[in-house]
Coordinates of C-alpha atoms in Angstrom, one line a residue:
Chain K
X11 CA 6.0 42.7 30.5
X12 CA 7.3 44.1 33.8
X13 CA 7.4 41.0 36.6
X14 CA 8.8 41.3 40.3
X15 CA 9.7 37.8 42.0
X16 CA 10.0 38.3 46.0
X17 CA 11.6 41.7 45.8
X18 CA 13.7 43.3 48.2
X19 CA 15.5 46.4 48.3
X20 CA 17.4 47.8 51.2
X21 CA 19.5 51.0 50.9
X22 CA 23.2 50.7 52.2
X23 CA 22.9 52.3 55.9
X24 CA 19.4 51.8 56.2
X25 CA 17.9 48.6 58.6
X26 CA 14.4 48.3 57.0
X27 CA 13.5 47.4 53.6
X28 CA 12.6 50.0 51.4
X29 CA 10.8 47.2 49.4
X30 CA 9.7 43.8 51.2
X31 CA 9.1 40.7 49.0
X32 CA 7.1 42.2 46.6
X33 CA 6.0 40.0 43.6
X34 CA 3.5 41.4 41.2
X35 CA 3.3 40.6 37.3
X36 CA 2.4 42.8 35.0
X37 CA 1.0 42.4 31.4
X38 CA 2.3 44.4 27.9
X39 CA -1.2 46.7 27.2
X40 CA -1.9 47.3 31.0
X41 CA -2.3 50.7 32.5
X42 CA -1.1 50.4 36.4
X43 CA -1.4 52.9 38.9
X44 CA 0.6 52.6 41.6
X45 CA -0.4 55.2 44.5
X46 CA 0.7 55.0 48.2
X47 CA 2.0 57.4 50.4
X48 CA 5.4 59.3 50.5
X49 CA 8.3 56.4 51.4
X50 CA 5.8 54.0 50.7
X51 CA 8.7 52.5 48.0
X52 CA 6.5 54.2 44.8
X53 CA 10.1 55.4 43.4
X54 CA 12.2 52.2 44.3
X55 CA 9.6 50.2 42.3
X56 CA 9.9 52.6 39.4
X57 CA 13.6 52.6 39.9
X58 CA 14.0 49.1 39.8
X59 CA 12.3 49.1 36.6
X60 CA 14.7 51.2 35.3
X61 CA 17.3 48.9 36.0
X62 CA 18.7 53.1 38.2
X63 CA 18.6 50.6 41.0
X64 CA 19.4 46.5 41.6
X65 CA 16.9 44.5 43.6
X66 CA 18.8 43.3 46.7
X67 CA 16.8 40.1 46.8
X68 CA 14.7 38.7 44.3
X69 CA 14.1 38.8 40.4
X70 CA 13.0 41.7 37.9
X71 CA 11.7 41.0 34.6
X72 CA 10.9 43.6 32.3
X73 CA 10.2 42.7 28.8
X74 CA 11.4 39.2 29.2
X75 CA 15.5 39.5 30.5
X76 CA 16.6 39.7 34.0
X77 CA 17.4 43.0 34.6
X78 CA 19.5 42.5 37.8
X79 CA 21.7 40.6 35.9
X80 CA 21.7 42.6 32.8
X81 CA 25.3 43.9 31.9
X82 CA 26.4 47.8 32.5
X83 CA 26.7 48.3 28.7
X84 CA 23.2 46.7 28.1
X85 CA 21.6 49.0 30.4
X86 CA 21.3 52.1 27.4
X87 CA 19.6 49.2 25.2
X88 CA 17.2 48.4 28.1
X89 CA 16.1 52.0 28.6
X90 CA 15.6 52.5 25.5
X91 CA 12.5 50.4 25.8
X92 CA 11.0 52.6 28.5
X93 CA 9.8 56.2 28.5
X94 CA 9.6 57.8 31.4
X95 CA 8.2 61.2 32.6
X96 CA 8.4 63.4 35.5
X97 CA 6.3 65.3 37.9
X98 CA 8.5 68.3 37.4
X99 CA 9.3 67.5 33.9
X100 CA 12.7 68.2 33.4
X101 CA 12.9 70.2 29.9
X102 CA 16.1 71.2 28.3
X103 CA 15.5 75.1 28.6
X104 CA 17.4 76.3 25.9
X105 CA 16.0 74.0 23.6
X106 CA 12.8 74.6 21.8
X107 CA 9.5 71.8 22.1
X108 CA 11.0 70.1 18.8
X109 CA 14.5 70.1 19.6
X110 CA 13.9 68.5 23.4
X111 CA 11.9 65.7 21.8
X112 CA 14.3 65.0 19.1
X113 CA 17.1 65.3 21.6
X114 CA 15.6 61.6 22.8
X115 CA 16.5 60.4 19.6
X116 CA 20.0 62.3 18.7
X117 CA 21.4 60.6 21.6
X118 CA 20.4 57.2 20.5
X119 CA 21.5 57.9 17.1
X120 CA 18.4 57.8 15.7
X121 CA 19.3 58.6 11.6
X122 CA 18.2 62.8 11.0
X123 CA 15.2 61.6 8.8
X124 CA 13.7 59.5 10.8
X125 CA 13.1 61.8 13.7
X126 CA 12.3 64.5 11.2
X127 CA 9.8 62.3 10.6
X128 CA 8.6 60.8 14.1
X129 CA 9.2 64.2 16.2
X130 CA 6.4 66.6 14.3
X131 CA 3.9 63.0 14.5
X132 CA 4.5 62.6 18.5
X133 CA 3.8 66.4 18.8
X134 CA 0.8 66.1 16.9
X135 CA -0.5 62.9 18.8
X136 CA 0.5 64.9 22.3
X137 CA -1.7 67.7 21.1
X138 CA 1.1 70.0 20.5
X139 CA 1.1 70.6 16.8
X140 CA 2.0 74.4 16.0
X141 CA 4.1 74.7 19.1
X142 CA 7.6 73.1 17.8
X143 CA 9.3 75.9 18.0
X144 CA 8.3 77.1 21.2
X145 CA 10.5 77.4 24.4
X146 CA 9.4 75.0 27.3
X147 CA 8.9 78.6 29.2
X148 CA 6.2 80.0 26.7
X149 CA 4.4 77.2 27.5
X150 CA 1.6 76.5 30.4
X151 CA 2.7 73.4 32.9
X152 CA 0.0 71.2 31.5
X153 CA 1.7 71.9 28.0
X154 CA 5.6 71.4 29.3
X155 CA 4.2 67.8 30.7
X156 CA 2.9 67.4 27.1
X157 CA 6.7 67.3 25.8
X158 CA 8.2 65.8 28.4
X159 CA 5.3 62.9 27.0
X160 CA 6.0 63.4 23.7
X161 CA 10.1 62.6 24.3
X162 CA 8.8 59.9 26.4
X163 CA 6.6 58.4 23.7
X164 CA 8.8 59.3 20.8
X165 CA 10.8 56.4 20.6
X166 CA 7.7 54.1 20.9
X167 CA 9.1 52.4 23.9
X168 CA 7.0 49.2 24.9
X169 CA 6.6 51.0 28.8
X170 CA 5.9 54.5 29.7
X171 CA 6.7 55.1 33.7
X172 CA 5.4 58.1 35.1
X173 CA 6.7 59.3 38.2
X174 CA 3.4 61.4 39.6
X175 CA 2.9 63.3 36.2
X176 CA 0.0 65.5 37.3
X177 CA 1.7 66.3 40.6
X178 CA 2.2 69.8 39.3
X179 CA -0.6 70.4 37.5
X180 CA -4.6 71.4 38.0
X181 CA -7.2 69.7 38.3
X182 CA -8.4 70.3 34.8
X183 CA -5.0 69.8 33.1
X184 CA -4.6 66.7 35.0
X185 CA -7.4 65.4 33.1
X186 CA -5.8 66.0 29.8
X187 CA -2.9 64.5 30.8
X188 CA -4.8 61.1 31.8
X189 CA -6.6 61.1 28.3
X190 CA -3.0 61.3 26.7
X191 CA -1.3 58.9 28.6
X192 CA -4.6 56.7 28.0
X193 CA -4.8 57.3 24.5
X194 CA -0.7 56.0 24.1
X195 CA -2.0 53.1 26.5
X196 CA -4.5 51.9 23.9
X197 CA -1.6 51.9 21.5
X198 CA -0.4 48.8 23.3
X199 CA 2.0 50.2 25.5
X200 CA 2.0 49.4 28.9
X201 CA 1.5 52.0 31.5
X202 CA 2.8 52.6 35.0
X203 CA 1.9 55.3 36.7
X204 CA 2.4 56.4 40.3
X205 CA 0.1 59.0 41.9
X206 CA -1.2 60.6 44.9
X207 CA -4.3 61.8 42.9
X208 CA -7.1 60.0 43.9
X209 CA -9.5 61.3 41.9
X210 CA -7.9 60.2 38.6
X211 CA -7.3 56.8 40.1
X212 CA -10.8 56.8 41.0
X213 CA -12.4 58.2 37.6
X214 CA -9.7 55.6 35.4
X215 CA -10.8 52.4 36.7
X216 CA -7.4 50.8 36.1
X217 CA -5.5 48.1 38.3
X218 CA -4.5 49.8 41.4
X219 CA -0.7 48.4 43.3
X220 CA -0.6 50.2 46.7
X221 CA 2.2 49.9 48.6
X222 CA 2.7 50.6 52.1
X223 CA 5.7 50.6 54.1
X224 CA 8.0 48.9 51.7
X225 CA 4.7 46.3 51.7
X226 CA 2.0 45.4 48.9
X227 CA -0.7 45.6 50.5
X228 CA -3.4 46.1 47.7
X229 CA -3.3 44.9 43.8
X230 CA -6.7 45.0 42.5
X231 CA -8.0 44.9 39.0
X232 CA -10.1 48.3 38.2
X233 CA -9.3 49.6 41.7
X234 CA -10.2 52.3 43.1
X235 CA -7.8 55.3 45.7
X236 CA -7.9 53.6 49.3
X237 CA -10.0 50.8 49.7
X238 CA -13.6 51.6 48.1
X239 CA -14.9 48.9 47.1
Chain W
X10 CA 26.0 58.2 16.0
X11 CA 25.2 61.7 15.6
X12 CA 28.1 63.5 15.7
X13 CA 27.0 66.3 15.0
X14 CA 25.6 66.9 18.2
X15 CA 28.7 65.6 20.1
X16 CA 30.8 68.2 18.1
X17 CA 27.8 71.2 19.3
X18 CA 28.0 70.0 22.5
X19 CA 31.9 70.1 22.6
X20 CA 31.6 73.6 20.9
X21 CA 29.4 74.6 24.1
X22 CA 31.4 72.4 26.9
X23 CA 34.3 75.0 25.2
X24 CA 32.3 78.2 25.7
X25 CA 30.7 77.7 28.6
X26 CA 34.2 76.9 30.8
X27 CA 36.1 79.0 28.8
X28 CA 38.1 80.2 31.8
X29 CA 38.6 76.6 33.6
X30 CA 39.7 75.2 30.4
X31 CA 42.3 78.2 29.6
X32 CA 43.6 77.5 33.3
X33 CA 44.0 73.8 32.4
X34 CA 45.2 74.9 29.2
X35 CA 48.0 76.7 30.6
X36 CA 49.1 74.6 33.4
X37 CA 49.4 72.0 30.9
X38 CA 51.5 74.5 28.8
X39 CA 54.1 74.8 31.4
X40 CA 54.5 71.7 33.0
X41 CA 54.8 70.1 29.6
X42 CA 57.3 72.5 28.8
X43 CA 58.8 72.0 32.2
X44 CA 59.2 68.1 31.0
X45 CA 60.3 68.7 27.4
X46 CA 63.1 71.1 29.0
X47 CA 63.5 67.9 31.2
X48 CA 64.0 65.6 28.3
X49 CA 66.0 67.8 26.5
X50 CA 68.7 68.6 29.7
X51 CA 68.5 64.7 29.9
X52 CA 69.7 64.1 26.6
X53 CA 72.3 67.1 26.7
X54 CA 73.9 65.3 29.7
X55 CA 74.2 62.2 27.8
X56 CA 75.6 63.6 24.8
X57 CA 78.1 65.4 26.8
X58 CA 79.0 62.1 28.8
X59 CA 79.2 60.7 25.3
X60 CA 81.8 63.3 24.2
X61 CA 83.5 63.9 27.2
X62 CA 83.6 60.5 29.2
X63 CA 84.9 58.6 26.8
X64 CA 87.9 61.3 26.3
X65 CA 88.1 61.5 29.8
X66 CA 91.5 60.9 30.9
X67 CA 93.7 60.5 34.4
X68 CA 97.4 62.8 33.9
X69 CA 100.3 61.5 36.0
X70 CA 102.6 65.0 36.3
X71 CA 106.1 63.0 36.6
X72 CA 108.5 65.1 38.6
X73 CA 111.0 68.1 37.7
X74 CA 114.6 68.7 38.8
X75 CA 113.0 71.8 40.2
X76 CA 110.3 70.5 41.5
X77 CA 109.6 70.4 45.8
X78 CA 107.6 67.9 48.2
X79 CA 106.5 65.3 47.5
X80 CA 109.5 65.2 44.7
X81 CA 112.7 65.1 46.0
X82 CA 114.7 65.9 42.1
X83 CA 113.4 64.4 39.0
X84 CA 112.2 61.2 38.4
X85 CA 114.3 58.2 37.8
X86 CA 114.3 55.9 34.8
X87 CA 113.7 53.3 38.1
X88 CA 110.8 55.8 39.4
X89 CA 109.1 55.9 35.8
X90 CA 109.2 52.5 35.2
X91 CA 107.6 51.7 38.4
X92 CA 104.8 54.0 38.1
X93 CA 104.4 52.9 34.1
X94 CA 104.4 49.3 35.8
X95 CA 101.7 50.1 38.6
X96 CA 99.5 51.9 35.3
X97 CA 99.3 48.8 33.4
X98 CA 98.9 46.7 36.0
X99 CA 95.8 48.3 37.1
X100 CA 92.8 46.8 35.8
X101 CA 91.0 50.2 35.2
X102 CA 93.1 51.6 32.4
X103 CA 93.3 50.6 28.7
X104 CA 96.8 52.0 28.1
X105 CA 98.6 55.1 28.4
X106 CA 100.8 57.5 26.2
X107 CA 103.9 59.5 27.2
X108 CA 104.0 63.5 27.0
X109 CA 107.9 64.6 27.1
X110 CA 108.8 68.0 28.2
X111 CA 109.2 68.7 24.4
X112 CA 105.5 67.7 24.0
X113 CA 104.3 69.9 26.8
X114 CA 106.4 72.9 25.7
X115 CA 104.8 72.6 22.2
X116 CA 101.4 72.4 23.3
X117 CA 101.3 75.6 25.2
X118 CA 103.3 77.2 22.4
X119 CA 100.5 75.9 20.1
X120 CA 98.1 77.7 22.2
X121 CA 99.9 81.0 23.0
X122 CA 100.2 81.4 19.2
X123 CA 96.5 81.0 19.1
X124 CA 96.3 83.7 21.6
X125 CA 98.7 85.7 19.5
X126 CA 101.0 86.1 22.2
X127 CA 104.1 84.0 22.7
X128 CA 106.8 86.6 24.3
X129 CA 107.2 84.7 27.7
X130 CA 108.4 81.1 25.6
X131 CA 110.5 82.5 22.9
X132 CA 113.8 84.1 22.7
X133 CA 116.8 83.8 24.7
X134 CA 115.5 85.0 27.7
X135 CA 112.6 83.3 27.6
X136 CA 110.7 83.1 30.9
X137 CA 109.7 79.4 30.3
X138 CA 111.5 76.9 28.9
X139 CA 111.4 73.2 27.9
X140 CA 113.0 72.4 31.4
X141 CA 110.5 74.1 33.1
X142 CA 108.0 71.5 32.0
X143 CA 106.8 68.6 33.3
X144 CA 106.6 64.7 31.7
X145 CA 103.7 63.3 32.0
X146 CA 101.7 60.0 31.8
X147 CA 98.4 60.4 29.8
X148 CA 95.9 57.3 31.0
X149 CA 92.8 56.0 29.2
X150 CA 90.2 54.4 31.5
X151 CA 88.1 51.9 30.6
X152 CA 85.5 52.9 32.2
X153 CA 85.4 57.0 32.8
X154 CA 83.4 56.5 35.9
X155 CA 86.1 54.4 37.3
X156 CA 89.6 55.5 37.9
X157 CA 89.9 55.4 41.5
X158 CA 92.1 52.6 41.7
X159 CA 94.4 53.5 39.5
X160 CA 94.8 57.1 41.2
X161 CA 95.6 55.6 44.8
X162 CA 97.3 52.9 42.7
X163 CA 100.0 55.8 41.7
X164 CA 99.4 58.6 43.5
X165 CA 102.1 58.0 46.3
X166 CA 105.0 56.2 44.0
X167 CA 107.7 58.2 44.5
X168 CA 108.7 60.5 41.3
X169 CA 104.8 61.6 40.7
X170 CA 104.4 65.2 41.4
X171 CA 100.4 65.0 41.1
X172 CA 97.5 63.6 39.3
X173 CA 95.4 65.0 37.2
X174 CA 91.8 63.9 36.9
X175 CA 90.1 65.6 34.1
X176 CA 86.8 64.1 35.3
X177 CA 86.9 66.4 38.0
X178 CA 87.1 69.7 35.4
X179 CA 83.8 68.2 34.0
X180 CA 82.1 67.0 36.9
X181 CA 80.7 71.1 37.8
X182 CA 79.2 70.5 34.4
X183 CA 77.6 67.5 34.9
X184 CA 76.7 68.1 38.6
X185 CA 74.3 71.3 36.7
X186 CA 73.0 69.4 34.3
X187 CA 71.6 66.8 36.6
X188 CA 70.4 69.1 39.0
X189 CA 68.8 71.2 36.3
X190 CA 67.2 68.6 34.9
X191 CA 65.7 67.1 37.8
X192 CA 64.6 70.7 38.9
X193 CA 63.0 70.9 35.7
X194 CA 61.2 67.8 36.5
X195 CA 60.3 68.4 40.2
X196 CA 58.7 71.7 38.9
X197 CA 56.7 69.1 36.3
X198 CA 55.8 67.1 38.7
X199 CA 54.1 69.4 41.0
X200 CA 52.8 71.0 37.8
X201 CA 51.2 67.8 36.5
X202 CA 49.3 67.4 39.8
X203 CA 48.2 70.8 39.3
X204 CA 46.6 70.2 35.9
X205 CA 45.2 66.9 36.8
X206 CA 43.1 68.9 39.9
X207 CA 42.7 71.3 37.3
X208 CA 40.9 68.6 34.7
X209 CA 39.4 67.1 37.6
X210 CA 37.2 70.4 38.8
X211 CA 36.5 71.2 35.5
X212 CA 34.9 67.9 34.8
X213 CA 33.0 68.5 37.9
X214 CA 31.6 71.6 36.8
X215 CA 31.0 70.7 33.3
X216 CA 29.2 67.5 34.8
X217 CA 27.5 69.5 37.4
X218 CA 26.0 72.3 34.0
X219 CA 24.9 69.5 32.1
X220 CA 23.2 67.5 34.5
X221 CA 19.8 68.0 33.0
X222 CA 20.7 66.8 30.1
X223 CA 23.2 64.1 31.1
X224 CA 20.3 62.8 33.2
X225 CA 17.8 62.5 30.4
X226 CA 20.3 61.3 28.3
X227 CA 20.7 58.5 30.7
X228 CA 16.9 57.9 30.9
X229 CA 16.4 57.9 27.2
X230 CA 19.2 55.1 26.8
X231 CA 22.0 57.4 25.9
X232 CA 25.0 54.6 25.2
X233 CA 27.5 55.6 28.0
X234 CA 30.4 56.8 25.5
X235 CA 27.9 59.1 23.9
X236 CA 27.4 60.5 27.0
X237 CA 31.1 61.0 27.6
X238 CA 32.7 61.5 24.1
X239 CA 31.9 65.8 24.6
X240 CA 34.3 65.2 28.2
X241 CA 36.8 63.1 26.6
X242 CA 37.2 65.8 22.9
X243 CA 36.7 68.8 25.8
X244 CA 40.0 67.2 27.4
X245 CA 41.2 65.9 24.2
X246 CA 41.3 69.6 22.9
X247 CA 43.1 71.1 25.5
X248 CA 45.7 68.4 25.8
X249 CA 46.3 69.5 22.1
X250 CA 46.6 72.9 22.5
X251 CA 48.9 72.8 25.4
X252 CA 51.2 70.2 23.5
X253 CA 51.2 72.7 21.2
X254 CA 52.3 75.5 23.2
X255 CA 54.8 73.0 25.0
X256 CA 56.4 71.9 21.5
X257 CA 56.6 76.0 20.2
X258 CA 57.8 76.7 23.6
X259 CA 60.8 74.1 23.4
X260 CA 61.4 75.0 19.2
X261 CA 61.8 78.3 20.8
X262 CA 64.4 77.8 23.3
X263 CA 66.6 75.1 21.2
X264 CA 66.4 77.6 18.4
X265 CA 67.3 81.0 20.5
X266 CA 68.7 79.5 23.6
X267 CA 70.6 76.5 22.6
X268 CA 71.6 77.3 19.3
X269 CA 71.8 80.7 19.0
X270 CA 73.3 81.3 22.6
X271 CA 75.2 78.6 23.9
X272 CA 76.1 76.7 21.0
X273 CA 77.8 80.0 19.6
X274 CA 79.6 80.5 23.0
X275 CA 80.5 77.1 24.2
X276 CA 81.7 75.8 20.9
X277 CA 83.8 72.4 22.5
X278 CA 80.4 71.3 23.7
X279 CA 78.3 69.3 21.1
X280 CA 74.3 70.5 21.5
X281 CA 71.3 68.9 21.5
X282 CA 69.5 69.1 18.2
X283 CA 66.2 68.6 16.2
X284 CA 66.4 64.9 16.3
X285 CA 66.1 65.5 20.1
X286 CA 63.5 67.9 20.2
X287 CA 61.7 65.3 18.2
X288 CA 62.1 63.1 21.5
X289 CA 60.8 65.6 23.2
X290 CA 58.3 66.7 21.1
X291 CA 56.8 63.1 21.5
X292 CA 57.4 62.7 24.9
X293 CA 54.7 66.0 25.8
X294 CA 52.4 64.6 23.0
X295 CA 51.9 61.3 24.9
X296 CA 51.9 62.6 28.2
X297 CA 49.7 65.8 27.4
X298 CA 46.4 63.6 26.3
X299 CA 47.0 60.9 29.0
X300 CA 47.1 63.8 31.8
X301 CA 43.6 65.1 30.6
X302 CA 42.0 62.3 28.9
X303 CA 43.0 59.3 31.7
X304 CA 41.3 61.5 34.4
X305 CA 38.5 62.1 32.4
X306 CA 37.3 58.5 31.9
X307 CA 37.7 58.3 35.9
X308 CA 35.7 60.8 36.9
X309 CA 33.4 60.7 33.8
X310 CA 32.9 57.0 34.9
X311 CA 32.1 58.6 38.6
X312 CA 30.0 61.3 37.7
X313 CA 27.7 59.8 34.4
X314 CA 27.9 56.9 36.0
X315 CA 25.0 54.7 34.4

């Protein structure tokens, strides 16, 4: 699903390598944590996924094309196949839980009955039946991340990238969070997540890509935070 | 494509700017104006070159037994044929026509009957008479722009008394025109800069309040026209609206200026008239959506970039 062939990225201005000849293949249906420390290149990855940056050497793959190569005008087409979700969640505010989810799918041009259709069955598979009509400020942090999910999800994209989605949240809301994004993993979509959170990474058993300095230095099948086992 | 939401979104983008766009708004407003008047003077200068330089003709005053330097007594049959010879052999001119004393005398009558006062020409003591009159050699130019030659040709024969160059009445008239027109489109100019700053901060700022949104919209695989089609009507809009204002702002002046004004005043001068507004008119509702729409897919292109 998502594959990197000797990956290099350097930022304009910048001598080293944000990422350093990184190739790692990843299968549709995984769950991936990808955890290292602050400018360890979590975010380029990510970026690179999302076609938001090119690979300055190297190839990425995600769901079979090239994106390097991919056209400008193909990039809305490409996204569209990835949900992604944010630490800080980035809610429309004057939009209520329903209308930012459907908003995903009114700028695709998604046809009015079909996400009357899919926007109440995303809430309700997020765990946020009964709130549509709520403002993203009525709700609790744990819940926001919950809709910022569900607009993720909504389109049924084949990848969900989450950019350290329990970095805001408690320990106990954290939890919930995993179980969702675990739960839409077992629906076959593949998972990326990058964290700081070790306990989660510990507790979820999944494979683990740490990265350090730009480097890979870890990609381990059921891994565990730092090297445990 | 949902409309519907590009069409809210425009309503918003409307709202929310309200005072950037009414600056734009009017900016556009003037120096459209500003161009239309531009146009219009354009086409006023042509239509009196049209009218006036083809008329346009050179007067050789032939001279008078009373007449002092450079005559020295009236012309000679000799004189007049050598001047008449020097006119058509001048490459400049399409002919000429004589005026006799009679002719001249009649004229002025003509016009001081108009007038309603003829005392000084009639009567035995008349103040002027036929004699008093000059002959005169009326030339037509080929070309109304070019009569020097012909002028230096006869100016110094002996038996001319002086040469008249009615381009020379006209040229003050011209010489307004021209300089009003190209003030009016200086002023554009400037103007036009002006409003394309104007379209280009506002862009900012509408790019800058919608960030959010543009920003998920990019993430969720928002095509990029989508993205920019509430930009491009916002600009769209108030292109129309100041084309608008321009085109009531010209009717206006043709219709209270022009026509009811100077048409009525300066009756020997043909004006310009609806089927040149209509140049006009099309001429600000070209330029009107290019200034605000062109800049908008530049900078839309900078700041949404994909």
């Amino acid at each position: 699903m998502i594959r990197f062939e000797k990956v290099s990225v350097t930022y304009p201005g910048q001598g080293r390598p944000a990422l350093d000849d990184i190739s790692v293949d990843i299968e549709k249906g995984e769950f991936v944590f990808l955890v290292g420390s602050s400018g360890s290149g979590k975010s380029t990855f990510l970026y690179l996924v999302l076609r938001e940056l090119r690979a300055t050497q190297g190839r990425v793959y995600v769901a079979g094309r090239e994106v390097n190569r991919l056209a400008s005008w193909k990039i809305p087409r490409h996204r569209r196949q990835i949900g992604t979700v944010f630490q800080d969640f980035r809610l429309l505010q004057n939009k209520t839980v329903a209308e930012n989810v459907a908003f995903a799918l009114q700028v695709i041009g998604k046809p009015r009955a079909q996400i009357a259709e899919l926007v109440p069955q995303t809430l309700d598979l997020v765990g946020l039946d009964g709130k549509a009509d709520r403002m993203p400020d009525e709700l609790s942090g744990g819940e926001q991340q919950r809709v910022a999910i569900a607009r993720a999800f909504v389109n049924r994209p084949q990848i969900l990238i989450a950019d350290e989605p329990t970095g805001n949240l408690d320990p106990s809301t954290s939890v919930g969070i995993m179980k969702l994004l675990d739960r839409i993993n077992r629906t076959g979509t593949t998972v990326l997540m990058s964290t700081h959170d070790n306990s989660i990474v510990d507790q979820m058993r999944k494979r683990v890509i740490e990265l350090e300095n730009g480097h890979l230095v870890r990609d381990q099948a059921q891994g565990a935070y730092g090297f445990q086992n | 494509m949902q409309l519907r939401y590009v069409f809210t979104e425009l309503g918003q983008g409307l709202r929310r700017n309200v005072s950037m766009h009414l600056a734009v708004v009017l900016t556009l407003f003037v120096s459209l104006t500003l161009v239309g008047v531009g146009v219009l003077l354009k086409q006023q200068a042509d239509i009196a070159d049209r009218q006036f330089g083809s008329q346009v003709e050179i007067t050789v005053y032939l001279c008078n037994e009373t007449d002092v330097a450079p005559c020295d007594g009236g012309v000679t049959p000799e004189q007049k044929a050598a001047i008449e010879a020097a006119i058509d052999d001048s490459p400049e001119t399409s002919g000429f026509r004589e005026e006799s004393k009679q002719d001249a005398f009649d004229k002025t009558l003509a016009l001081a009957e108009s007038n309603g006062d003829t005392r000084l020409l009639e009567g035995d003591d008349a103040a002027v008479t036929v004699e008093d009159f000059n002959e005169s050699l009326w030339i037509s130019l080929n070309d109304p722009e070019k009569s020097e030659g012909v002028v230096s040709a006869v100016a110094n024969l002996p038996g001319v008394l002086r040469i008249s160059d009615q381009r020379e009445l006209l040229e003050p008239v011209f010489d307004v025109l021209d300089a009003a027109q190209w003030a009016a489109l200086g002023t554009a100019v400037v103007l036009v800069l002006a409003a394309l700053l104007l379209v280009g901060n506002t862009i900012r700022l509408a790019a800058f309040a919608r960030r959010k949104e543009i920003g998920i919209m990019r993430l969720v695989g928002a095509s990029t026209l989508y993205i920019a089609l509430p930009f491009l009507l916002e600009a769209l809009v108030t292109a129309l609206i100041g084309v608008v204002l321009a085109g009531g702002a010209l009717a206006a002046l043709l219709r209270f200026v022009v026509h009811d004004r100077a048409a009525d005043t300066l009756r020997f001068m043909p004006w310009v008239d609806g089927s040149d507004y209509a140049v006009a008119l099309l001429v600000i509702a070209v330029l009107g959506p290019l200034l605000t729409v062109l800049p908008t897919l530049l900078l839309t292109r900078k700041y949404l970039k994909v």
